[in-house]
XYZ file of C-alpha atoms in Angstrom:
742
model
C 30.231 4.588 -11.563
C 33.292 3.581 -9.526
C 33.714 5.218 -6.134
C 37.405 5.799 -6.768
C 36.997 7.813 -9.960
C 38.991 11.036 -9.950
C 37.507 14.418 -10.846
C 39.290 14.383 -14.199
C 37.803 11.001 -15.014
C 34.274 12.048 -14.077
C 34.344 14.907 -16.550
C 34.649 12.405 -19.388
C 31.637 10.247 -18.567
C 29.552 11.919 -21.271
C 32.161 11.038 -23.858
C 31.191 7.359 -23.501
C 29.855 5.922 -26.746
C 26.190 4.955 -26.457
C 26.025 1.363 -27.655
C 23.017 -0.972 -27.865
C 24.435 -2.799 -24.850
C 24.514 0.399 -22.765
C 20.970 1.239 -23.863
C 19.808 -2.233 -22.770
C 21.600 -1.873 -19.432
C 19.494 1.236 -18.867
C 16.265 -0.721 -19.344
C 15.306 0.916 -22.640
C 14.180 -1.144 -25.616
C 15.628 -0.269 -29.053
C 12.438 1.406 -30.274
C 12.201 3.409 -27.037
C 15.755 4.591 -27.513
C 14.895 5.679 -31.054
C 12.104 7.825 -29.599
C 14.592 9.363 -27.168
C 16.889 10.260 -30.058
C 13.937 11.753 -31.967
C 12.911 13.888 -28.989
C 16.480 15.058 -28.476
C 17.193 15.655 -32.146
C 20.560 14.004 -31.556
C 22.215 11.135 -29.745
C 21.963 11.607 -25.981
C 25.060 11.503 -23.849
C 25.409 9.141 -20.892
C 23.885 11.538 -18.370
C 20.927 12.291 -20.615
C 20.446 8.591 -21.325
C 20.397 7.906 -17.583
C 17.793 10.602 -17.002
C 15.542 9.327 -19.800
C 15.941 5.734 -18.614
C 14.628 6.430 -15.125
C 11.898 8.821 -16.230
C 10.715 6.309 -18.834
C 10.953 3.326 -16.503
C 7.745 1.499 -15.729
C 8.050 2.618 -12.119
C 8.036 6.324 -13.018
C 6.107 6.535 -16.294
C 3.316 3.951 -15.861
C 3.705 3.260 -19.565
C 1.904 -0.109 -19.427
C -0.863 0.995 -17.079
C -1.748 4.624 -17.896
C -4.445 3.665 -20.387
C -6.310 1.622 -17.790
C -5.719 3.872 -14.794
C -7.597 6.620 -16.619
C -10.761 4.533 -16.362
C -10.875 4.554 -12.548
C -13.280 6.995 -10.830
C -11.176 9.686 -9.167
C -13.571 12.489 -8.268
C -16.301 13.259 -5.769
C -17.455 16.105 -3.542
C -15.020 14.928 -0.847
C -11.986 14.904 -3.173
C -9.630 17.890 -2.950
C -6.755 16.279 -4.873
C -6.890 13.087 -6.869
C -4.099 11.095 -8.553
C -1.152 12.996 -9.975
C 0.333 14.604 -6.883
C 2.538 13.217 -4.132
C -0.594 12.000 -2.303
C -4.370 12.235 -2.496
C -6.371 14.673 -0.372
C -9.952 14.471 0.862
C -12.112 16.904 2.816
C -13.142 15.633 6.249
C -15.000 18.764 7.332
C -14.288 21.727 9.600
C -11.386 22.836 7.419
C -9.568 19.520 7.970
C -8.163 17.298 5.235
C -6.875 13.724 5.195
C -3.825 13.171 2.978
C -2.859 9.609 2.094
C -1.171 7.252 -0.320
C 0.105 3.682 -0.619
C 3.300 2.689 -2.440
C 5.324 -0.431 -3.093
C 8.898 -1.243 -2.125
C 8.839 -4.839 -3.278
C 12.088 -5.417 -5.136
C 14.290 -3.537 -2.629
C 12.700 -5.425 0.276
C 13.441 -8.800 -1.284
C 17.081 -7.895 -1.860
C 17.667 -6.110 1.456
C 14.592 -6.615 3.668
C 15.440 -4.228 6.498
C 16.458 -1.237 4.392
C 13.946 -1.992 1.668
C 11.025 -1.949 4.093
C 12.392 0.925 6.160
C 12.893 3.209 3.185
C 9.476 2.238 1.852
C 7.985 3.574 5.073
C 10.160 6.682 4.941
C 9.284 7.372 1.327
C 5.531 7.139 1.813
C 5.672 9.448 4.825
C 7.567 12.018 2.747
C 4.878 11.808 0.071
C 2.350 12.775 2.725
C 4.209 15.538 4.539
C 5.320 17.024 1.208
C 1.643 17.939 0.786
C 1.705 19.924 4.035
C 0.235 17.174 6.212
C 1.558 15.774 9.461
C 1.611 11.951 9.256
C -0.667 10.424 11.916
C -0.871 6.769 10.916
C 1.064 4.128 8.984
C -0.340 0.900 7.567
C 1.220 -1.879 5.534
C 0.235 -4.791 3.330
C 2.841 -7.567 3.275
C 3.031 -10.755 1.218
C 5.640 -13.421 1.855
C 6.386 -16.822 0.361
C 5.387 -20.222 1.657
C 6.290 -20.579 5.341
C 8.357 -23.637 4.472
C 10.514 -21.741 1.980
C 14.068 -21.293 3.310
C 14.082 -17.490 2.853
C 10.644 -16.689 4.269
C 11.577 -16.363 7.966
C 14.560 -14.189 7.139
C 12.434 -11.912 4.967
C 9.627 -11.649 7.532
C 12.081 -10.762 10.279
C 13.908 -8.170 8.197
C 10.824 -6.481 6.789
C 9.052 -6.262 10.142
C 12.205 -4.944 11.786
C 12.587 -2.351 9.040
C 8.987 -1.135 9.251
C 9.128 -0.865 13.014
C 12.594 0.654 13.035
C 11.633 3.529 10.764
C 8.073 4.217 11.903
C 8.876 3.978 15.602
C 11.812 6.370 15.299
C 9.659 8.846 13.394
C 7.071 8.814 16.177
C 4.242 7.898 13.798
C 2.019 4.991 14.898
C 1.725 1.875 12.758
C -1.939 1.099 13.358
C -2.695 -1.916 11.195
C -2.200 -3.843 8.000
C -2.345 -7.337 6.587
C 0.087 -10.206 6.085
C -0.284 -13.204 3.786
C 1.876 -16.204 2.943
C 1.771 -17.978 -0.416
C 4.299 -19.826 -2.538
C 3.696 -17.418 -5.442
C 5.688 -14.821 -3.442
C 8.679 -17.112 -2.822
C 10.873 -15.194 -5.229
C 9.199 -11.800 -5.040
C 7.718 -10.587 -1.771
C 5.416 -7.568 -1.617
C 5.938 -4.697 0.806
C 3.252 -2.045 0.379
C 3.399 0.921 2.750
C 0.547 3.357 3.396
C 0.602 6.636 5.285
C -2.247 8.929 6.336
C -1.699 12.507 7.420
C -3.777 15.494 8.493
C -3.634 19.028 7.130
C -5.764 22.124 6.902
C -7.574 22.511 3.600
C -6.100 25.989 3.108
C -2.524 24.772 3.673
C -2.118 22.045 1.048
C 1.172 22.197 -0.868
C 1.620 21.115 -4.472
C 4.482 20.280 -6.832
C 3.842 22.686 -9.744
C 6.791 25.073 -9.964
C 6.052 28.632 -11.122
C 7.878 31.952 -11.276
C 10.678 32.428 -13.799
C 13.897 33.083 -11.924
C 12.639 31.551 -8.675
C 15.278 29.634 -6.719
C 15.293 25.832 -6.710
C 16.365 24.602 -3.294
C 17.689 21.236 -2.114
C 17.009 20.377 1.549
C 17.504 17.397 3.831
C 20.194 14.760 3.802
C 23.297 14.586 1.624
C 23.395 12.698 -1.670
C 25.235 9.397 -1.877
C 25.533 6.521 -4.286
C 22.763 4.419 -2.730
C 19.695 3.743 -4.820
C 21.191 4.600 -8.205
C 18.911 3.058 -10.842
C 16.492 1.928 -8.149
C 13.524 2.906 -10.342
C 14.937 0.901 -13.236
C 15.562 -2.112 -10.989
C 11.968 -1.903 -9.753
C 10.790 -2.055 -13.375
C 12.411 -5.377 -14.250
C 11.942 -9.042 -13.444
C 14.160 -10.815 -10.951
C 16.378 -13.755 -11.694
C 18.952 -15.825 -9.818
C 21.386 -12.885 -9.851
C 18.993 -10.491 -8.091
C 21.152 -10.423 -4.972
C 23.751 -8.564 -7.044
C 21.367 -5.591 -7.204
C 21.897 -4.861 -3.510
C 23.676 -1.524 -4.266
C 20.440 -0.178 -5.825
C 18.661 -0.405 -2.454
C 18.448 2.885 -0.601
C 19.636 3.357 2.971
C 17.312 5.160 5.348
C 17.834 7.355 8.400
C 14.563 7.934 10.290
C 16.152 10.416 12.677
C 17.083 12.672 9.773
C 13.603 12.284 8.329
C 12.083 13.358 11.648
C 14.182 16.524 11.485
C 13.155 17.028 7.859
C 9.471 16.681 8.775
C 9.708 19.272 11.516
C 11.742 21.696 9.401
C 9.280 21.407 6.509
C 6.334 21.944 8.849
C 7.996 25.061 10.248
C 8.684 26.527 6.813
C 5.195 25.581 5.608
C 3.739 27.757 8.344
C 5.087 30.709 6.336
C 4.232 31.637 2.755
C 7.744 31.106 1.391
C 7.132 27.883 -0.564
C 5.894 27.985 -4.161
C 6.246 24.248 -4.804
C 7.682 21.205 -3.086
C 8.436 17.652 -4.178
C 9.865 14.611 -2.443
C 13.003 13.136 -3.972
C 11.690 9.596 -4.260
C 12.186 7.211 -7.167
C 14.770 8.676 -9.581
C 15.714 11.244 -6.943
C 16.781 14.698 -8.068
C 15.871 13.857 -11.667
C 12.211 13.032 -11.128
C 11.606 15.785 -8.596
C 13.034 18.509 -10.834
C 11.402 17.194 -14.021
C 7.976 16.767 -12.430
C 7.976 20.149 -10.699
C 9.037 22.061 -13.786
C 6.733 20.168 -16.133
C 3.659 20.598 -13.910
C 4.342 24.330 -13.750
C 5.006 24.677 -17.463
C 8.505 26.094 -16.950
C 12.112 25.090 -17.509
C 14.729 24.308 -14.888
C 18.477 24.844 -14.727
C 20.547 22.942 -12.158
C 24.110 23.379 -10.939
C 25.187 20.047 -9.432
C 28.276 21.634 -7.897
C 25.900 22.995 -5.267
C 24.383 19.598 -4.362
C 25.487 18.438 -0.872
C 27.248 15.086 -1.316
C 28.402 12.613 1.320
C 30.773 10.778 -1.037
C 33.718 12.123 -3.001
C 34.096 12.450 -6.751
C 30.428 11.800 -7.530
C 29.572 12.222 -11.190
C 26.642 14.300 -12.366
C 25.100 11.061 -13.596
C 25.252 9.644 -10.081
C 23.898 12.777 -8.417
C 20.924 12.961 -10.759
C 20.025 9.287 -10.381
C 20.814 8.717 -6.717
C 17.855 7.712 -4.572
C 19.429 8.670 -1.268
C 16.689 9.182 1.276
C 15.364 12.089 3.358
C 15.683 14.758 0.656
C 13.265 17.346 -0.748
C 13.316 19.808 -3.620
C 11.560 23.160 -3.211
C 10.901 26.275 -5.214
C 10.887 29.333 -2.977
C 9.687 32.859 -3.456
C 12.727 34.959 -4.442
C 14.343 36.590 -1.443
C 13.062 34.013 1.059
C 16.170 31.836 0.886
C 17.818 33.212 4.062
C 14.668 32.617 6.108
C 14.346 29.052 4.823
C 18.047 28.314 5.216
C 17.981 29.426 8.839
C 15.171 26.960 9.582
C 16.894 23.972 7.979
C 20.277 24.741 9.473
C 18.659 25.040 12.903
C 17.293 21.517 12.417
C 20.763 20.278 11.433
C 19.923 19.708 7.766
C 21.579 20.633 4.503
C 20.205 23.576 2.540
C 21.462 24.591 -0.892
C 20.197 26.675 -3.791
C 20.895 24.303 -6.685
C 19.103 25.975 -9.559
C 16.547 28.370 -10.959
C 13.354 28.210 -12.969
C 13.616 29.290 -16.605
C 11.266 29.949 -19.493
C 12.929 27.402 -21.805
C 10.804 24.328 -21.160
C 14.065 22.413 -20.875
C 16.126 20.751 -18.170
C 19.681 22.054 -18.328
C 22.299 20.622 -15.945
C 25.796 21.930 -15.203
C 28.616 20.172 -13.349
C 32.275 21.084 -12.868
C 32.151 23.881 -15.393
C 30.447 21.839 -18.107
C 26.870 21.586 -19.327
C 26.315 17.859 -18.947
C 22.652 17.652 -19.982
C 20.189 19.682 -22.047
C 16.835 17.947 -22.495
C 13.245 18.904 -23.379
C 11.038 18.544 -20.281
C 7.810 17.545 -22.004
C 9.168 14.290 -23.458
C 10.900 13.484 -20.169
C 7.725 13.872 -18.129
C 5.038 12.709 -20.535
C 6.818 11.400 -23.605
C 7.303 7.810 -22.524
C 5.366 5.511 -24.813
C 1.881 4.655 -23.587
C 1.501 0.988 -24.344
C -1.771 -0.661 -25.202
C -0.404 -4.071 -24.448
C -2.226 -7.108 -25.777
C -4.110 -8.986 -23.104
C -5.855 -12.297 -22.752
C -8.955 -12.509 -20.543
C -8.603 -14.902 -17.642
C -10.383 -18.191 -18.446
C -13.500 -18.944 -16.382
C -12.653 -20.664 -13.129
C -14.082 -24.048 -12.235
C -17.396 -24.025 -10.348
C -17.069 -23.997 -6.584
C -16.484 -27.438 -5.037
C -19.455 -29.337 -3.727
C -18.773 -31.417 -0.645
C -21.055 -33.550 1.486
C -21.610 -31.396 4.545
C -25.010 -32.606 5.654
C -23.627 -34.980 8.290
C -20.624 -33.081 9.584
C -19.904 -34.307 13.080
C -18.458 -32.550 16.085
C -14.894 -33.480 15.246
C -15.203 -32.226 11.683
C -16.401 -28.746 12.643
C -14.160 -28.381 15.694
C -11.030 -29.570 13.943
C -11.757 -27.484 10.857
C -12.102 -24.358 12.989
C -8.909 -25.116 14.914
C -7.051 -25.763 11.666
C -8.137 -22.429 10.255
C -7.524 -20.399 13.423
C -3.954 -21.695 13.503
C -3.188 -21.531 9.778
C -0.719 -19.066 8.277
C -3.490 -16.904 6.800
C -5.642 -16.388 9.902
C -3.286 -16.859 12.848
C -2.723 -13.779 14.994
C -0.234 -11.211 13.704
C 0.526 -10.028 17.244
C 4.195 -11.088 16.941
C 4.437 -8.585 14.078
C 2.424 -5.643 15.273
C 3.801 -5.644 18.807
C 7.108 -4.628 17.225
C 5.398 -1.471 15.999
C 4.487 1.462 18.224
C 0.769 1.795 17.553
C -0.042 4.280 20.331
C 2.547 7.047 19.898
C 0.968 10.508 19.390
C -1.859 9.458 21.713
C -4.664 9.494 19.137
C -4.936 5.802 18.248
C -8.391 4.634 19.311
C -8.260 1.179 17.727
C -4.981 -0.305 16.542
C -3.982 -3.581 14.883
C -6.275 -6.583 15.134
C -9.631 -5.019 14.283
C -11.501 -4.626 11.029
C -10.120 -1.106 10.604
C -7.834 1.109 12.650
C -9.307 4.245 14.215
C -7.217 7.386 14.677
C -8.666 10.497 16.274
C -8.369 13.845 14.526
C -6.484 15.529 17.348
C -8.553 17.833 19.515
C -11.871 16.837 17.910
C -14.552 14.148 18.174
C -13.752 12.977 14.639
C -11.746 9.872 13.798
C -10.347 8.346 10.640
C -10.966 4.661 9.942
C -8.205 3.019 7.874
C -8.012 -0.430 6.312
C -5.854 -2.338 3.810
C -7.392 -5.208 1.863
C -7.159 -7.587 -1.074
C -7.662 -11.309 -1.577
C -5.068 -12.376 -4.198
C -6.523 -15.868 -4.625
C -9.855 -14.323 -5.670
C -8.009 -12.055 -8.120
C -6.162 -15.025 -9.601
C -9.291 -17.093 -10.087
C -11.558 -14.343 -11.411
C -9.878 -10.922 -11.591
C -13.036 -8.877 -12.097
C -14.685 -10.310 -8.995
C -11.381 -10.125 -7.109
C -11.036 -6.439 -7.951
C -14.582 -5.774 -6.778
C -14.041 -7.734 -3.598
C -10.847 -5.863 -2.665
C -12.674 -2.528 -2.732
C -15.793 -3.978 -1.094
C -13.741 -5.522 1.708
C -12.169 -2.147 2.525
C -15.648 -0.607 2.412
C -16.965 -3.271 4.827
C -14.062 -3.003 7.247
C -14.479 0.761 7.509
C -18.267 0.520 7.789
C -17.919 -2.080 10.561
C -16.456 0.601 12.851
C -19.277 3.057 12.143
C -17.230 5.248 9.811
C -18.355 6.370 6.370
C -15.946 5.192 3.641
C -14.659 8.217 1.697
C -11.855 7.271 -0.698
C -9.147 4.754 -1.475
C -5.528 4.576 -2.482
C -4.177 1.481 -4.176
C -0.982 -0.433 -4.833
C -1.377 -2.561 -7.951
C 1.103 -5.459 -7.761
C 1.266 -7.701 -10.839
C 3.715 -9.761 -12.861
C 5.183 -9.034 -16.296
C 2.723 -6.929 -18.343
C 4.374 -8.106 -21.553
C 2.712 -11.477 -20.969
C -0.888 -11.212 -22.258
C -2.313 -13.324 -19.441
C -0.761 -11.009 -16.832
C -1.976 -7.911 -18.648
C -5.394 -9.551 -18.737
C -5.329 -9.898 -14.953
C -4.436 -6.223 -14.642
C -7.166 -5.022 -16.993
C -9.857 -7.164 -15.399
C -8.887 -6.372 -11.808
C -9.110 -2.670 -12.626
C -12.481 -3.238 -14.274
C -13.785 -4.780 -11.064
C -12.165 -2.127 -8.868
C -13.608 0.667 -10.988
C -17.096 -0.801 -10.831
C -16.898 -1.119 -7.048
C -15.520 2.399 -6.553
C -18.311 3.787 -8.712
C -21.083 1.818 -7.017
C -19.863 2.592 -3.504
C -18.928 6.280 -4.026
C -15.415 5.301 -2.996
C -13.087 7.064 -5.481
C -9.364 6.494 -6.018
C -7.311 9.548 -4.999
C -3.769 8.188 -5.184
C -1.820 5.019 -5.753
C 1.058 3.141 -7.274
C 1.600 0.457 -9.903
C 4.226 -2.229 -9.359
C 4.748 -4.521 -12.344
C 7.335 -7.163 -13.238
C 6.899 -8.864 -9.870
C 8.239 -12.217 -10.962
C 11.378 -14.266 -10.782
C 12.637 -16.556 -13.523
C 9.282 -16.219 -15.273
C 7.211 -17.135 -12.208
C 4.813 -14.286 -11.469
C 2.999 -13.437 -8.276
C -0.753 -13.736 -7.949
C -2.436 -10.473 -8.979
C -2.429 -8.408 -5.800
C -4.168 -5.023 -6.174
C -3.963 -3.878 -2.556
C -6.570 -1.328 -1.480
C -6.048 1.227 1.274
C -9.354 2.698 2.378
C -10.024 5.775 4.506
C -13.307 6.744 6.151
C -14.597 9.180 8.738
C -16.715 8.851 11.864
C -17.877 12.211 13.203
C -18.136 11.064 16.827
C -15.598 8.426 17.765
C -17.465 7.636 20.977
C -20.093 5.926 18.820
C -17.564 3.634 17.139
C -17.635 -0.107 17.834
C -15.051 -2.868 17.599
C -15.235 -6.482 16.496
C -14.994 -8.123 19.927
C -17.829 -9.357 22.127
C -18.098 -6.858 24.979
C -20.405 -8.642 27.428
C -22.528 -11.718 27.956
C -26.191 -12.192 27.050
C -26.122 -10.143 23.865
C -27.830 -11.339 20.707
C -25.824 -12.393 17.666
C -27.036 -12.032 14.065
C -25.498 -12.398 10.643
C -26.530 -9.784 8.106
C -26.646 -11.126 4.556
C -27.314 -14.476 2.920
C -25.049 -17.437 3.659
C -25.034 -19.841 0.731
C -21.895 -21.737 1.686
C -19.538 -20.737 -1.147
C -16.337 -22.738 -0.639
C -14.542 -21.922 -3.894
C -11.229 -20.090 -3.299
C -11.886 -20.360 0.443
C -9.363 -20.995 3.173
C -11.435 -24.061 4.074
C -10.703 -25.429 0.606
C -7.006 -24.640 0.930
C -6.229 -25.680 4.500
C -8.935 -28.160 5.502
C -9.644 -29.855 2.177
C -5.939 -29.476 1.224
C -7.095 -28.535 -2.276
C -5.294 -25.808 -4.261
C -7.503 -26.096 -7.334
C -8.485 -22.696 -8.718
C -12.245 -22.623 -8.253
C -14.488 -19.610 -8.800
C -14.499 -17.128 -5.896
C -17.716 -15.840 -4.340
C -19.462 -13.150 -6.363
C -19.854 -9.575 -5.117
C -23.238 -7.822 -5.247
C -22.225 -4.163 -5.158
C -25.765 -2.886 -4.669
C -26.111 -5.144 -1.639
C -22.686 -4.088 -0.351
C -23.829 -0.491 -0.322
C -27.172 -1.253 1.331
C -25.556 -3.410 3.991
C -22.841 -0.828 4.686
C -25.390 1.959 5.078
C -27.502 -0.238 7.363
C -24.536 -1.167 9.573
C -23.408 2.434 9.909
C -26.933 3.507 10.800
C -27.209 0.764 13.443
C -23.915 1.864 14.993
C -24.846 5.540 14.877
C -28.092 4.790 16.699
C -26.375 2.681 19.365
C -28.237 -0.527 18.486
C -25.161 -2.745 18.223
C -22.207 -3.226 20.554
C -19.915 -5.120 18.168
C -19.685 -5.625 14.403
C -17.353 -7.836 12.381
C -17.329 -8.373 8.647
C -17.311 -11.990 7.455
C -14.363 -12.641 5.173
C -11.477 -15.132 5.155
C -12.494 -18.419 6.739
C -16.201 -17.662 6.804
C -18.788 -17.176 9.531
C -17.439 -19.500 12.219
C -13.975 -17.961 11.983
C -15.560 -14.503 12.337
C -17.410 -15.648 15.466
C -14.252 -17.197 16.906
C -12.319 -13.969 16.339
C -15.031 -12.035 18.156
C -14.644 -14.377 21.130
C -10.904 -13.949 21.505
C -10.242 -10.318 22.418
C -12.234 -10.352 25.662
C -12.339 -14.146 26.150
C -16.136 -14.175 25.937
C -17.684 -17.213 24.320
C -20.981 -17.632 22.495
C -23.807 -20.136 22.231
C -24.983 -20.770 18.660
C -28.396 -22.379 18.720
C -28.692 -24.185 15.390
C -26.429 -26.733 13.766
C -25.530 -26.332 10.115
C -23.303 -27.500 7.268
C -19.608 -26.985 6.709
C -20.483 -24.660 3.847
C -22.603 -22.508 6.150
C -19.839 -22.224 8.729
C -16.832 -21.836 6.436
C -18.152 -20.511 3.112
C -16.868 -17.065 2.159
C -20.047 -15.513 0.730
C -19.653 -11.755 0.460
C -21.584 -8.739 1.809
C -21.983 -10.186 5.310
C -21.500 -8.792 8.810
C -21.921 -10.279 12.274
C -24.010 -7.897 14.407
C -24.215 -8.055 18.203
C -26.684 -6.117 20.331
C -28.842 -6.137 23.458
C -32.203 -5.639 21.713
C -32.915 -8.435 19.262
C -36.371 -7.126 18.359
C -35.021 -3.747 17.276
C -32.264 -5.320 15.168
C -34.774 -7.553 13.407
C -37.278 -4.711 12.971
C -34.661 -2.389 11.502
C -33.479 -5.067 9.066
C -37.051 -5.858 8.019
C -37.793 -2.176 7.499
C -34.748 -1.939 5.227
C -35.659 -5.096 3.329
C -32.483 -6.843 4.405
C -31.935 -10.412 5.550
C -30.675 -11.069 9.078
C -30.352 -14.496 10.637
C -30.410 -14.996 14.387
C -27.490 -17.155 15.530
C -27.419 -17.143 19.332
C -26.086 -15.238 22.328
C -22.759 -14.225 23.818
C -21.416 -15.651 27.069
C -19.464 -18.407 28.720
C -15.976 -19.682 28.109
C -16.756 -21.804 25.062
C -17.964 -21.438 21.514
C -20.818 -23.920 21.450
C -23.039 -25.027 18.566
C -26.416 -26.663 19.150
C -25.284 -27.866 22.566
C -23.298 -30.676 20.940
C -20.153 -28.918 19.788
C -18.035 -27.313 22.522
C -14.830 -25.475 21.634
C -12.825 -23.809 24.386
C -12.157 -20.103 23.780
C -8.879 -20.502 25.665
C -7.804 -23.308 23.351
C -8.756 -21.255 20.295
C -6.814 -18.332 21.708
C -3.681 -20.434 22.168
C -3.938 -21.919 18.676
C -4.513 -18.499 17.160
C -1.707 -16.759 19.043
C 1.024 -19.385 18.900
C 1.543 -20.131 15.220
C 3.555 -17.062 14.262
C 5.760 -16.848 17.385
C 6.495 -20.570 17.100
C 7.293 -20.158 13.412
C 9.643 -17.218 13.997
C 11.540 -18.855 16.888
C 14.028 -20.396 14.495
C 15.133 -17.095 12.921
C-alpha cells in the first residue's frame, strides 16, 4: 500500500475486487484460492486474502514438506519440547534446559545482505528467548557463490557485517559456524542462523493461548511497513527482478531487541504470562493465529491500538508487517499494569490489542470497521498438504580411480598446499574475528574447532554446538548426504568429549514442484532420519526453506544440521590442536581412500564430475563416537579431530596450525589414503600409545598408528617435509586476500 494514502482511502482497501491477478500476486494458486473461498463460505476481502496468503505460504505452512517431516524422529528421554514451538528444548540435568533452533534468512540476505543477515540473527534469538531462555550462543551456516562471481564479495561482506552487527550489539557470543563457496549459490545465497539458550526446566514458556477474555498484549518496537509479504517472498523463486523486492526485507535494531530480551526476562520471572509468541514471519498475523489455534480459542484484535511508526497504515499492512523486535503475549487478567510498567521502564511499547474469545475465529477491527472475520482452524492448519511427485536421484558414478602408487614429494606437498588454501578449507578467521565470541565470559572453545563449547554458567557443565552439511554429497547421493550431515555433527560434538543430545535443522532446497528437487528432499530426509534414529540424536526444531533458485537454477540440496551435546565436566574436554611434542598420533577407523565428491577431486584433480560420495556406516559412527568420548573422559587423549573435508592429511595439517606444532608421520602412502574422505574417522593424540591400542582392541575397533607430534614441519616418511609456517600462511591468507578488493 502507498505510504501517502489518507485515512479515508485506507478504509476502502477491502472494497477492492479480488481478481485472479491479485490472487496470483499473493502467491496463491487458483485451486488454493478456491479452498480459501470454501473455508470462508464467501469471497474474502483484501485483508483476509493477505492473511490467508501469508499463513498458507510455503514459509509458514510447510505445505510441501509436512508429509516428510512427520517421519523424522523427534522424541527421546532428553526431549522436553520437540518441533512445533518457537524452539526445541532438551533436558541437560540439574533442572537446566537447552533451548535452540536454526532458521533461514536466505532470500532477504541476497536482496539486502546486511539487514537480511542481521534480522535473521535477531529473529532466531527471539525464537529462543520467547521460550523463557537467555541466549548464550549464536552459530551460522553460510553458503555463497563462486568466489569469482561479481556479487560474491559484496554478499560476504554484507552478511558477515550484519551477523556481527546484530549479535555483538545483543551481547550474545557468535561461537562458530561454517562457510562454503559454490557456483550453485551464485543467484541464491544461504544464510542459516542458529541460537542456543539456557532456561530452567520449570520456567519454559509456550505459545498456546488460553483463558477466554484474557488480554492480548503487543510489546516491543513499533510496527512499520518493512517486511510486508516477506513470508510470501521467501516462498517463491528469484528472477532477474529480485532486487525490486528490497522493500520486503525487514530492518533490525539490536539495541531495541536487547531491551526486549531484558524486559521479557523480567516479566517471565513473575507468573503473569499465559502464552507468548515472537512476531516473526507474517508478523502479527502468524503470532495471533498460532497462539489462538494452539490454545483452541478465538482472538479479537483492535488494530487501532497497535503502536505504529508510520502514518496512515492500513489494517492489511499492520497485519502483514514483519517489523522486528516485537512480541505478542496473553496475560492473566489484571496483570496488565504490572507488565506495562516493566516494558515502559525498558523504553518499549506496550499495548493491549485484543482479547481471547470462544469463537474459534480471528476477528479484526480497524478505524471503526470489522476488516476481517476468519476461521482459525483453516488459517493455521488448512493449507493444502501436498504429496508432490518426486523422482529418485539417479545413481552417481563410481568414485574415480587414479594412479596414486607412485605419488612423489611434489604431488603430496602441492596437493596439501592447494587444499589448505582453497576456498572450502582456508581459515575463516577474517569472518569470525568480526564476531564477539567471548562476550558473557562462558565461551570455552570458539570458532575454529570441531564444535564450540559454552559453559553452563556457574556449573562444570558445557554445551557443545556444531553446524554441518556437505551439499556436494547431498547432490550426488541424497540419502548418504543426509546421513553424513547428521553423522558429521555427531562426530564434531563427540570429538570434544560431549555426548550428542539433539539436533535442529535448516532444510534448504530448490523448487519442490520439480520432481527431481522433491526427490532430493525426500531422500535427504530419509538419510537424516536413519542417522538420527541410529545415533539417538532426535530433531527438536527446525525450518524448511524451499524455492532457493533463480531463473530455474536451483541450489545444491543443503540440509544444514545444528547439533547440541553436553559434557558434564568441561575440564575434561579436548580440542583439535596438538598440545605438545612427543605424543602419539592414531587414526580411528578404516581409510580406504574414497575420492568421489572429495575436495581433492574438485581442487587438485580439477574435476567437477558428480561421483558417488563415501558411504556412512551408522553403526560404526555410534561405536566410534562412544569410544572417543570414553577415551576423553578417561584422560587418555590430549587432542581429537574428526576427519572430514580434504581427508586425513588435511586433518593432520589443521591440528598442526593452532599451536604451530608439527608432526612426523612414519609411513608413506597413496594420494587416496591422504586425501580420501572416508567417513567415521577421528585422529586421536595421546601420551600412552599402548593404552590407546589396547582400548581400541578391547572395543573391536581399528586404529592405525601414524607417528608422533613435534618439530616445525609436517613430515612423511622422512622424505616429504612441509613447513607448518608455510601451511599456516597459505591457510590464513586466502580469505583476507580475497576480501581486500571489497
